[in-house]
mmCIF file of C-alpha atoms and ligand atoms in Angstrom:
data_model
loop_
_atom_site.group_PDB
_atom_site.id
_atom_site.type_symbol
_atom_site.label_atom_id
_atom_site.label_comp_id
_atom_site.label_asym_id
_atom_site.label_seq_id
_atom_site.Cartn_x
_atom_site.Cartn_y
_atom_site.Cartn_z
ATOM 1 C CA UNK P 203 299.833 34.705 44.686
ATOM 2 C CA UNK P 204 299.556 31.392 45.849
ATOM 3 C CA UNK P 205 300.681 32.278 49.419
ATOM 4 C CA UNK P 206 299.087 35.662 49.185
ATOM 5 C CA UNK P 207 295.494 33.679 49.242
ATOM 6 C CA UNK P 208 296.862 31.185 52.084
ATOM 7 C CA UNK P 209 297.675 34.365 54.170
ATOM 8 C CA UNK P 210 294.101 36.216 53.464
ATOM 9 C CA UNK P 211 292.504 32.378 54.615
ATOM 10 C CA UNK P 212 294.145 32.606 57.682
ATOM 11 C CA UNK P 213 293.571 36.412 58.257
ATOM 12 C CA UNK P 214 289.760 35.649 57.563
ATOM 13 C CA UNK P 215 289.477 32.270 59.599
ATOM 14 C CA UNK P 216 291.071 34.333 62.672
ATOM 15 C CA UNK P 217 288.526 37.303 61.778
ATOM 16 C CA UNK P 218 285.403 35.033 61.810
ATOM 17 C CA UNK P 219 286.673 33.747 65.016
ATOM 18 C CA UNK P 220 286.286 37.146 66.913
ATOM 19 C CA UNK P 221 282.880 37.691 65.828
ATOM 20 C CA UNK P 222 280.175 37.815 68.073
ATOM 21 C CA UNK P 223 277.150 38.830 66.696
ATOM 22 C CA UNK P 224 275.043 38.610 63.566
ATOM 23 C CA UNK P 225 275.597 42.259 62.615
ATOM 24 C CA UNK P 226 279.308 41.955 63.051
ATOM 25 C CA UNK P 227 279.260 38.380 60.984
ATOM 26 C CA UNK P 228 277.347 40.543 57.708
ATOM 27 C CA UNK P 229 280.485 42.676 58.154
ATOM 28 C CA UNK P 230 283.107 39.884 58.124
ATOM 29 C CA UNK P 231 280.902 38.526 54.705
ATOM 30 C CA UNK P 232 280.653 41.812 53.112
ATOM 31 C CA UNK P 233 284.617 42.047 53.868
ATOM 32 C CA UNK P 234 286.140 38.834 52.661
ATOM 33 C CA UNK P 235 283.601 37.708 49.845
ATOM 34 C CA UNK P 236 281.893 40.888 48.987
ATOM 35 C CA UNK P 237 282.328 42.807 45.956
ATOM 36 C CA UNK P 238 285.105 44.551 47.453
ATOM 37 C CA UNK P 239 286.849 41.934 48.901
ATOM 38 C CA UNK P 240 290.744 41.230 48.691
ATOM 39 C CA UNK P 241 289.462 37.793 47.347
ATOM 40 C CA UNK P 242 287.333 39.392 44.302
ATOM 41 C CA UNK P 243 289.956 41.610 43.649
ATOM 42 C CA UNK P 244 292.440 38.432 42.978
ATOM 43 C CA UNK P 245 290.089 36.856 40.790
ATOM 44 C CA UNK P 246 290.346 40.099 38.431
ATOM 45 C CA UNK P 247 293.855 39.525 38.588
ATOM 46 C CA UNK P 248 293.571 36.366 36.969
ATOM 47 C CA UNK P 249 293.684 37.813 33.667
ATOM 48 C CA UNK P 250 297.530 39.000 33.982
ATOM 49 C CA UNK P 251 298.830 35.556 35.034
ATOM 50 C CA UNK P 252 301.154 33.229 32.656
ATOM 51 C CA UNK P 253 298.495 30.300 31.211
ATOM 52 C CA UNK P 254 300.544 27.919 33.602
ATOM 53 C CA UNK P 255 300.081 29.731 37.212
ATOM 54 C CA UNK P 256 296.118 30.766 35.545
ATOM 55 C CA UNK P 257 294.619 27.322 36.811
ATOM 56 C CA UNK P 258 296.102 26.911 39.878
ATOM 57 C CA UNK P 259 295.405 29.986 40.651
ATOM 58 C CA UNK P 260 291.916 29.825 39.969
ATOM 59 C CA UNK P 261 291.333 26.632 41.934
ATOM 60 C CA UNK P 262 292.617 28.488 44.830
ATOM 61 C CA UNK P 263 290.388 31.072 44.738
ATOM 62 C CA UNK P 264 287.660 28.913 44.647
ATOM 63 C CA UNK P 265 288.611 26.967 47.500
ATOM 64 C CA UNK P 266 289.424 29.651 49.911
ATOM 65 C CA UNK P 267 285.803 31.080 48.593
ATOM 66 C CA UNK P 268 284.330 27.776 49.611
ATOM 67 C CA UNK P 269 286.298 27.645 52.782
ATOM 68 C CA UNK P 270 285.740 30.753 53.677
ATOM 69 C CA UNK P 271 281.466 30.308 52.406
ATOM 70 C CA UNK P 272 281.743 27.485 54.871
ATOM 71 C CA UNK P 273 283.194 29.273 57.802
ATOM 72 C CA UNK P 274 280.849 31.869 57.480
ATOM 73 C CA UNK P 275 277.749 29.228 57.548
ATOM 74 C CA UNK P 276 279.196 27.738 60.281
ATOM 75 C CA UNK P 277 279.377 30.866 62.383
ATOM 76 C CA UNK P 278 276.499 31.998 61.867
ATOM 77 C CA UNK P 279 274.961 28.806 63.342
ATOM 78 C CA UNK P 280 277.215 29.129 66.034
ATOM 79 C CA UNK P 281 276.394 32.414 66.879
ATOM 80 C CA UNK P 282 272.500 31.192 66.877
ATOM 81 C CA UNK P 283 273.125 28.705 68.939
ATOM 82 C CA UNK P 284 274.934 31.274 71.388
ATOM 83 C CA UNK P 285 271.888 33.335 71.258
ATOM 84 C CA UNK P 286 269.770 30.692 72.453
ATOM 85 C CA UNK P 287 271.623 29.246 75.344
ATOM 86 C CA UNK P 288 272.162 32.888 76.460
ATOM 87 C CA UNK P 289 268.280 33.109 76.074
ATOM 88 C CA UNK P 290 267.383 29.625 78.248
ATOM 89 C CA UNK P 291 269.977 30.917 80.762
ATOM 90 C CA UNK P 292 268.978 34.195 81.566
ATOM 91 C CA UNK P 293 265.084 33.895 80.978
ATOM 92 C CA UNK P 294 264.425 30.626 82.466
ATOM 93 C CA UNK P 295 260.873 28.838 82.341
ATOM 94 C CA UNK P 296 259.729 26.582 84.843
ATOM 95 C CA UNK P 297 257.243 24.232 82.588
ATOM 96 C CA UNK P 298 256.303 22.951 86.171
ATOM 97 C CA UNK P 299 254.389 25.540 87.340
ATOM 98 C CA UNK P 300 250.666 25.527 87.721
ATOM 99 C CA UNK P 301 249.265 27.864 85.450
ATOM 100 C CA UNK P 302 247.416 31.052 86.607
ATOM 101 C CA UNK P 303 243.755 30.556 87.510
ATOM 102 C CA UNK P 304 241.228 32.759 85.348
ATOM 103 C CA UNK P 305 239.522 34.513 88.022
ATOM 104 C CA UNK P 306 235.399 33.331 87.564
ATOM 105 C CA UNK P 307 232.494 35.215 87.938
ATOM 106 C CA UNK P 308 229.274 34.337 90.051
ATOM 107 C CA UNK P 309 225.984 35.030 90.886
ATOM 108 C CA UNK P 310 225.604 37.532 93.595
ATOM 109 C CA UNK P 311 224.622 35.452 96.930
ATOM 110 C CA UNK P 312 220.811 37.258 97.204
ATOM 111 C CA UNK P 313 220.634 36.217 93.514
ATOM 112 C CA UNK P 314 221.616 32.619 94.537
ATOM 113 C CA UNK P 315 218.765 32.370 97.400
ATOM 114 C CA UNK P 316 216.079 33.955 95.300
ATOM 115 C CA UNK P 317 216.735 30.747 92.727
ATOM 116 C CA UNK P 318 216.404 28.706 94.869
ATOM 117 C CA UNK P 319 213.226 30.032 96.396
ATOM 118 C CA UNK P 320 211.929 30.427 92.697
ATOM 119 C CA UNK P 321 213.162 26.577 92.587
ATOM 120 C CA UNK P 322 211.460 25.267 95.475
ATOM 121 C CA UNK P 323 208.100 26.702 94.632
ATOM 122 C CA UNK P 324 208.615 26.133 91.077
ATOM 123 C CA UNK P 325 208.299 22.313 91.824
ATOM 124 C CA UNK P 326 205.416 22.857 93.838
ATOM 125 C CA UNK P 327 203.434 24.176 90.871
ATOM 126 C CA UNK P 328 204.297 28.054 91.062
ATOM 127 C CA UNK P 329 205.602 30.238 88.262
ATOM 128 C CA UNK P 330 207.193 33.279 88.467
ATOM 129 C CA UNK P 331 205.527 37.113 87.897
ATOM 130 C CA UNK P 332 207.286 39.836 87.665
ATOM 131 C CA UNK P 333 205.823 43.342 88.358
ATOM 132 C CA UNK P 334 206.941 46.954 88.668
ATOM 133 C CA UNK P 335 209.299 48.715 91.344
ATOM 134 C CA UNK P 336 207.807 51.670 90.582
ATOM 135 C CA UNK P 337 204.134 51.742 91.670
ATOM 136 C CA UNK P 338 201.226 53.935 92.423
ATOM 137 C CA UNK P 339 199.918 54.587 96.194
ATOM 138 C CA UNK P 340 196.583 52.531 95.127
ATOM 139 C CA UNK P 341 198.090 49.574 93.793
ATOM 140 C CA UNK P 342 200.889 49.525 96.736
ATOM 141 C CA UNK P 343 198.982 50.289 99.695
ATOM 142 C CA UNK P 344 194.666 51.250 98.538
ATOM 143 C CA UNK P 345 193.903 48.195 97.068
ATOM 144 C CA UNK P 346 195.416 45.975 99.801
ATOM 145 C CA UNK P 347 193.320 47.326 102.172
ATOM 146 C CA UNK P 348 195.732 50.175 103.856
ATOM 147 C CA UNK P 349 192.715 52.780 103.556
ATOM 148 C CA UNK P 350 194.414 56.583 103.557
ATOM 149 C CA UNK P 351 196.218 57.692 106.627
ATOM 150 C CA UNK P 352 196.070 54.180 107.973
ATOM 151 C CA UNK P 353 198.903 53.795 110.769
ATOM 152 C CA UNK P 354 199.547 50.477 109.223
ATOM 153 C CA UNK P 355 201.301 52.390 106.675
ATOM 154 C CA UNK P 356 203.744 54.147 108.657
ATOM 155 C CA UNK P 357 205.615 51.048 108.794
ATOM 156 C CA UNK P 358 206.453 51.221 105.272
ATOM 157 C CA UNK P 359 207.926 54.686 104.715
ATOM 158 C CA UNK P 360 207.981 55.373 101.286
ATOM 159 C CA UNK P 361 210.475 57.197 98.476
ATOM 160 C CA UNK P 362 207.600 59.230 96.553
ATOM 161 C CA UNK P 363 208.817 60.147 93.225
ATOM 162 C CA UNK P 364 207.590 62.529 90.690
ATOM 163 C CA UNK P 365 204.742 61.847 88.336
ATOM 164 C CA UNK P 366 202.155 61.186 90.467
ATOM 165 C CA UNK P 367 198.744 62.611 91.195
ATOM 166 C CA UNK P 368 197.957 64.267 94.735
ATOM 167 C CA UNK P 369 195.045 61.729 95.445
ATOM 168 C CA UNK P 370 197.689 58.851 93.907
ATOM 169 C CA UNK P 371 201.394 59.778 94.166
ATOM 170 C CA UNK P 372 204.563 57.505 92.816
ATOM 171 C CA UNK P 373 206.736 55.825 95.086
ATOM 172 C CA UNK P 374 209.120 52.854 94.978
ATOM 173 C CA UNK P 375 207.459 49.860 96.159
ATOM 174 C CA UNK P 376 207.846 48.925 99.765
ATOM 175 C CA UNK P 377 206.983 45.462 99.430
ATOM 176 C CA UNK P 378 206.028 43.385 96.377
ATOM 177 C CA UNK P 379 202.367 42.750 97.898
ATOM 178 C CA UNK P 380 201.417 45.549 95.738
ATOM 179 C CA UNK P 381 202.565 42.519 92.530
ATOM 180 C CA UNK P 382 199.021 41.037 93.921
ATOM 181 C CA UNK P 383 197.007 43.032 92.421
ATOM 182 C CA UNK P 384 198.703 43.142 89.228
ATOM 183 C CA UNK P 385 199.141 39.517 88.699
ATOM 184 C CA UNK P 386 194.924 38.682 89.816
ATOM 185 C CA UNK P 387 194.245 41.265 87.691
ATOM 186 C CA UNK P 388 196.297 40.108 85.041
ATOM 187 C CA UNK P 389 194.664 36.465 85.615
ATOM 188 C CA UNK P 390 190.500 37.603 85.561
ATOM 189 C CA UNK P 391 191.120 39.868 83.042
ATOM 190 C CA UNK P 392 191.277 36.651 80.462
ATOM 191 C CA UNK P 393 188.354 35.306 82.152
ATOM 192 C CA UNK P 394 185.913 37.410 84.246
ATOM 193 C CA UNK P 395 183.034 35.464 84.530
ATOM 194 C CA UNK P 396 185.681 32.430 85.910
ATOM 195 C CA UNK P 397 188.964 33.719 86.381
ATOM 196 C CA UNK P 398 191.753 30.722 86.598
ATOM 197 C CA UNK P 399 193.457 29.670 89.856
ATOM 198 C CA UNK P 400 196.715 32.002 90.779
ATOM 199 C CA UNK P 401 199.914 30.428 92.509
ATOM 200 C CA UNK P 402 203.048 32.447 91.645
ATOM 201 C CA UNK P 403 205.780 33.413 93.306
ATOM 202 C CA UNK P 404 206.729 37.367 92.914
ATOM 203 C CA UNK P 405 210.437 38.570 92.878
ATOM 204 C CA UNK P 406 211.831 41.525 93.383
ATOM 205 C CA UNK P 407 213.249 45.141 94.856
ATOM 206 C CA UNK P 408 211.678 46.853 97.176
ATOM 207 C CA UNK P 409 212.226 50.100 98.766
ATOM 208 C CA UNK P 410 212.066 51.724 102.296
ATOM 209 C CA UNK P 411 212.969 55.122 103.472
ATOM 210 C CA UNK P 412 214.303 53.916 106.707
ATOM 211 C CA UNK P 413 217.652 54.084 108.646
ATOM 212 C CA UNK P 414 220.129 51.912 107.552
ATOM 213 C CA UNK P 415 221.342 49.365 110.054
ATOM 214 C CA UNK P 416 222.773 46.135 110.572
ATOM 215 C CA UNK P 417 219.136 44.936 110.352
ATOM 216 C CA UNK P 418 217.511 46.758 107.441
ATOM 217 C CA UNK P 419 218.733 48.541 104.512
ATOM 218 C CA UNK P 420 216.683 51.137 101.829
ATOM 219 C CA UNK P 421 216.254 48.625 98.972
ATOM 220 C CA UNK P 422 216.336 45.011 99.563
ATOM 221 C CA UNK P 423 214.691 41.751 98.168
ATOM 222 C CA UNK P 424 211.422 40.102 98.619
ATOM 223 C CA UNK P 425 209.538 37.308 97.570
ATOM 224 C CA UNK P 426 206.039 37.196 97.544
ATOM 225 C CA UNK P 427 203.681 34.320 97.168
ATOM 226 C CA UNK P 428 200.185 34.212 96.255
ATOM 227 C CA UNK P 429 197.769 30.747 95.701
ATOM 228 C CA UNK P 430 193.873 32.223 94.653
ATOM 229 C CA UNK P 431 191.337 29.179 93.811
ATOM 230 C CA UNK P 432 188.269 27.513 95.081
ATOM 231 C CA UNK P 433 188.757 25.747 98.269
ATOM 232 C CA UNK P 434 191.904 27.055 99.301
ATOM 233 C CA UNK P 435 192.441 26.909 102.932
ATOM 234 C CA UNK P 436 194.799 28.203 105.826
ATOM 235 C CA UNK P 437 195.981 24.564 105.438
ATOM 236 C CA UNK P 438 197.228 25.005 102.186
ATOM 237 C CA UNK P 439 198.843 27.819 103.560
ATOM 238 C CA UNK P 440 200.930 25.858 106.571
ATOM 239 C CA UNK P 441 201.183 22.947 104.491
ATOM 240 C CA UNK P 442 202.668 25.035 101.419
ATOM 241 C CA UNK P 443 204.990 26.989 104.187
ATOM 242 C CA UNK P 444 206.449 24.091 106.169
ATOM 243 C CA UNK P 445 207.191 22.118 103.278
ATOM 244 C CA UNK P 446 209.409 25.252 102.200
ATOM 245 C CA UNK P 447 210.654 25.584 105.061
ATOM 246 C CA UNK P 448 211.774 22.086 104.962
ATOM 247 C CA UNK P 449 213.217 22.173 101.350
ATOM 248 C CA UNK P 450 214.955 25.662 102.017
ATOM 249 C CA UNK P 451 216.633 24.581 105.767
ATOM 250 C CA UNK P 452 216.869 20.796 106.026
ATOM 251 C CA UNK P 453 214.089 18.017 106.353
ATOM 252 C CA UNK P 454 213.431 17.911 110.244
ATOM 253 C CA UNK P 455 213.482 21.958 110.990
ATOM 254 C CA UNK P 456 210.451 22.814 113.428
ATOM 255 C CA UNK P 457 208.304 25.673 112.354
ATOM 256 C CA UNK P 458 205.799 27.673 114.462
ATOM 257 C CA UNK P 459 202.975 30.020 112.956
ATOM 258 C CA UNK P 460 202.029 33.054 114.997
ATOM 259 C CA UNK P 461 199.283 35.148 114.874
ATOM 260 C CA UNK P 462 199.857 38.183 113.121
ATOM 261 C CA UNK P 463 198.511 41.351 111.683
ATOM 262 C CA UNK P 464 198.647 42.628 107.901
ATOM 263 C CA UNK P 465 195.686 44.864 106.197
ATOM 264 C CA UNK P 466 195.859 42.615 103.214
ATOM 265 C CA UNK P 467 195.620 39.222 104.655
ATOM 266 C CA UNK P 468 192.865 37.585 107.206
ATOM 267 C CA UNK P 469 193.816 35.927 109.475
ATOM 268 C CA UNK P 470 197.407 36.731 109.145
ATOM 269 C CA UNK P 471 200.433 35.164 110.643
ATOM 270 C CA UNK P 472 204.116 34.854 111.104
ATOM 271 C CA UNK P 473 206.434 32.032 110.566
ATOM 272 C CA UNK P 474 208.790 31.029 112.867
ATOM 273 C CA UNK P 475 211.761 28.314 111.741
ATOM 274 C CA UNK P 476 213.357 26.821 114.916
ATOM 275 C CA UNK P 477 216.959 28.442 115.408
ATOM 276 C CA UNK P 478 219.436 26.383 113.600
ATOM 277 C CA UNK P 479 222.067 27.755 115.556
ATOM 278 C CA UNK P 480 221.357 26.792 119.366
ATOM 279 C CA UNK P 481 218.775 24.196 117.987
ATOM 280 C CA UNK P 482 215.969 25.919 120.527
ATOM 281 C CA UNK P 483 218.033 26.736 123.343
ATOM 282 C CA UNK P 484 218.162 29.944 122.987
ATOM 283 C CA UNK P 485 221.468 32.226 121.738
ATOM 284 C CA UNK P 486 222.271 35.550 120.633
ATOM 285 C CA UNK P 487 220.794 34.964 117.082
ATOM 286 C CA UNK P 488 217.374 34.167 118.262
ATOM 287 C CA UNK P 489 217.714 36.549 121.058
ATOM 288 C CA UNK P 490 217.209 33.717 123.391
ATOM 289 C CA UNK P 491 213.405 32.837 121.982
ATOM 290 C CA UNK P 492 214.601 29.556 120.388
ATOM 291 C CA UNK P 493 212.841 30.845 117.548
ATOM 292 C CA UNK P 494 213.449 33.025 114.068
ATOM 293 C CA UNK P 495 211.118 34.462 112.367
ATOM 294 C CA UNK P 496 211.455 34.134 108.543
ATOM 295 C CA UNK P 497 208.348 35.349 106.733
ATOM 296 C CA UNK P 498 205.018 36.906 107.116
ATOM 297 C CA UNK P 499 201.739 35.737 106.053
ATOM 298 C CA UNK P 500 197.631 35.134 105.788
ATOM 299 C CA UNK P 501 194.623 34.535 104.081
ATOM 300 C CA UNK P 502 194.304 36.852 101.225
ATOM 301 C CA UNK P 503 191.831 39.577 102.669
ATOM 302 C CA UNK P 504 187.728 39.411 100.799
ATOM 303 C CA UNK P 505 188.567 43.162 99.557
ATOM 304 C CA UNK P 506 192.335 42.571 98.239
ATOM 305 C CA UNK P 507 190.220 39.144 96.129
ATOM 306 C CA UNK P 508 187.661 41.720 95.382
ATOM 307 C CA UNK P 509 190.003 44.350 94.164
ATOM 308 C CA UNK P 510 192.154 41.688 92.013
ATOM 309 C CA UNK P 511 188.456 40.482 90.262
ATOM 310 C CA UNK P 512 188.286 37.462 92.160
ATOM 311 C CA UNK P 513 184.620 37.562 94.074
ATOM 312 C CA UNK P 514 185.246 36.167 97.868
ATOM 313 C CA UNK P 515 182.179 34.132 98.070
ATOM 314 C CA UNK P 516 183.586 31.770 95.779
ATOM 315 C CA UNK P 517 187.305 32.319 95.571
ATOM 316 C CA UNK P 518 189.977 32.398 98.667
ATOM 317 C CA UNK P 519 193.633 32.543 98.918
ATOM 318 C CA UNK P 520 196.386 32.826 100.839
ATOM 319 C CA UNK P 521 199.850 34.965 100.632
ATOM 320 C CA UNK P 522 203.351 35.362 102.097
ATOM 321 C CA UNK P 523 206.236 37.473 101.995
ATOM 322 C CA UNK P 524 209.710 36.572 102.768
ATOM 323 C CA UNK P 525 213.191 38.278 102.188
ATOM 324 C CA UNK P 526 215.966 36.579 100.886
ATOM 325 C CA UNK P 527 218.652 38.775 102.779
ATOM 326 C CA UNK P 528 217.230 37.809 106.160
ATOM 327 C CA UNK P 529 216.755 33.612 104.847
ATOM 328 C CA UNK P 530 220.640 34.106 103.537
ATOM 329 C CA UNK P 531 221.832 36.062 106.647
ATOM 330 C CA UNK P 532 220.263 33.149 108.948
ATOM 331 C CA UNK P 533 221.805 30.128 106.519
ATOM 332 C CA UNK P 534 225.477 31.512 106.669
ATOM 333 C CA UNK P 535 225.307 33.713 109.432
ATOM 334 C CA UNK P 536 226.013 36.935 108.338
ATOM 335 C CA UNK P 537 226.160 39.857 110.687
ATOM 336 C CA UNK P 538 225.351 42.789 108.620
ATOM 337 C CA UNK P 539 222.390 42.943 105.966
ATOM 338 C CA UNK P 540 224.844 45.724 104.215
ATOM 339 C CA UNK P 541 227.338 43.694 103.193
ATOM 340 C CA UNK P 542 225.273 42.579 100.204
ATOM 341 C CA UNK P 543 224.957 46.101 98.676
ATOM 342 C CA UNK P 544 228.795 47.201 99.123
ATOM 343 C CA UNK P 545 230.527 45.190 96.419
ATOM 344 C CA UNK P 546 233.523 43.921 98.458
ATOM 345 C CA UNK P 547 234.517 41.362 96.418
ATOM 346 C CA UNK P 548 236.106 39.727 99.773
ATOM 347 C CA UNK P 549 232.736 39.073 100.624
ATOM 348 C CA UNK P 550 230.952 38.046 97.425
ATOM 349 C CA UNK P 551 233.859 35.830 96.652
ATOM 350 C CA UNK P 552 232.530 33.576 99.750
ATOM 351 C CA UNK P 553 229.507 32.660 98.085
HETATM 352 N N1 LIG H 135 204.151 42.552 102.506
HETATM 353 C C1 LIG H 135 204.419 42.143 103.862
HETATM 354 C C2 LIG H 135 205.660 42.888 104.357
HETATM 355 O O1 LIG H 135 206.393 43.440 103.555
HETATM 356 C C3 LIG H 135 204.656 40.652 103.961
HETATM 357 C C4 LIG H 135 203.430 39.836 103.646
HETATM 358 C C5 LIG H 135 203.189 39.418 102.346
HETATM 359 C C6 LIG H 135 202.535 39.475 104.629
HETATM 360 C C7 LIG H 135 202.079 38.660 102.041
HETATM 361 C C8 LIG H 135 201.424 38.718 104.341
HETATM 362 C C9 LIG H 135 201.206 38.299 103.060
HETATM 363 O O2 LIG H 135 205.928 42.961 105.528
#
């Protein structure tokens, strides 16, 4: 019996050794020490021994149990181990390689320039007012002093939309003057007999039925400005203007006001900034004038005052527009205003 349990150590040892896997190993176990197993079957035989061979015996089978307890510990480890080089061998890691940027949103470029604007003026004692896109024909083109079938307003061609009255249709707004109204309105309404000085800046959509070109686009941004006190002069306005100008471009740009025409505002004028490409030379972006035009402007107009509840023998003001597609086409160049609308990230990325 004795040599019997030598030969099944052996036969198990060598057994174990051809293993390769766990699966395979709970087969060897189940085979050798299980309940089955040659070895449990020797222990049963026990009983039939002479009381001499009985111990001997017995200490055998414990040993070899051990032994083979042991091998099967040690295999198992060794077949982890296996696993694990085979694992850092065949899926290797490079722990030196940058990691993977997170790809960050931002704010759209127009959105960038009009905080800026909103910044500038902000400092110089303006807050912001907000007002509809949708608007009625009094408030966008009546009460600013475009009197029905004025020519002036076949320069804004307008998207009507539904839910207006013959004498007053809807449309879109087609420039955020019509915010004027609103906002002095707004203002003498809290105070009629003495309504309180106005300087805010006006954000915003606007809306043009117009062909779409490199130039000018259906919906696009504008910023209006309006400053209504006592005392306020077409001073304030340049002053106000070139100091933006300044702020927005750079500290020394040249500006230029020229005489202009707009229902709403008298007298009225145009800003010029002095090209910042050819420095006044004259180039293709200027079209050779030495000179870009950036915003329009005036003194507000005694019936738009009159219409907002402001009486003009006491109160003036002045306004301006600007859009922030043409200021952020002009600061980085860009060629076509309809970039900004077509979501090509390969653009917007730039910014
Ligand atoms: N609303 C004018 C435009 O869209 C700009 C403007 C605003 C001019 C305020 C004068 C004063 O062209």
């Amino acid at each position: 019996m004795l040599a019997e349990l030598d030969k099944i150590h052996k036969g198990a040892l060598a057994a174990a050794a051809q293993v390769i896997d766990q699966a395979g190993l709970e087969e060897w176990r189940s085979q050798y020490l299980g309940k089955n197993a040659v070895l449990t079957q020797s222990l049963k035989q026990l009983g039939g021994l002479s009381a001499e061979e009985r111990p001997q015996a017995g200490q055998k089978i414990n040993q070899v149990k051990q032994a083979l307890e042991a091998a099967f510990e040690e295999r198992k480890a060794a077949l982890q181990a296996d696993k694990l080089q085979q694992a850092l061998d065949t899926e290797r890691l490079d722990v030196t390689l940058p990691g993977r940027a997170m790809p960050l949103g931002r704010l759209h470029p127009i959105t960038q320039t009009l905080r800026r604007i909103n910044a500038i003026f902000a400092e110089m004692g303006f807050q912001v007012y907000r007002s509809r896109d949708v608007e009625t024909d009094e408030y966008n083109f009546l009460l600013l002093n475009f009197p029905p079938n004025h020519p002036a307003r076949e320069m804004q061609d307008s998207f009507y939309v539904e839910g207006g009255s013959a004498d007053n249709p809807l449309l879109m707004r087609t420039h955020t003057s019509a915010g004027q109204i609103h906002a002095m309105r707004e203002f003498s309404a809290e105070s009629p007999e003495n309504p309180p000085p106005v300087r805010i800046v006006l954000p915003g959509m606007c809306y043009r039925y117009e062909q779409v070109s490199a130039r000018s686009e259906v919906q696009f941004t504008q910023v209006e400005g309006l400053a209504v006190g006592e005392d306020i002069t077409f001073g304030d306005l340049k002053g106000t203007l070139t100091d933006f100008a300044r702020r927005f471009f750079n500290a020394d740009v040249r500006t230029r006001f020229r005489a202009s025409h707009f229902p709403f505002t008298e007298p009225s004028a145009e800003m010029d900034v002095e090209c910042f490409v050819c420095g006044g030379k004259g180039c293709s972006v200027c079209k050779h004038s030495g000179w870009l035009e950036i915003l329009g402007s005036g003194m507000v107009h005694p019936n738009v005052l009159r219409n907002g509840g402001y009486d003009p023998e006491r109160y003036s003001g002045f306004a301006f527009g600007m859009g922030p597609e043409r200021l952020t086409m002009l600061r980085y160049r860009i060629e076509d205003i309809r970039y900004f609308w077509r979501n090509d990230l390969r653009f917007l990325e730039q910014f």
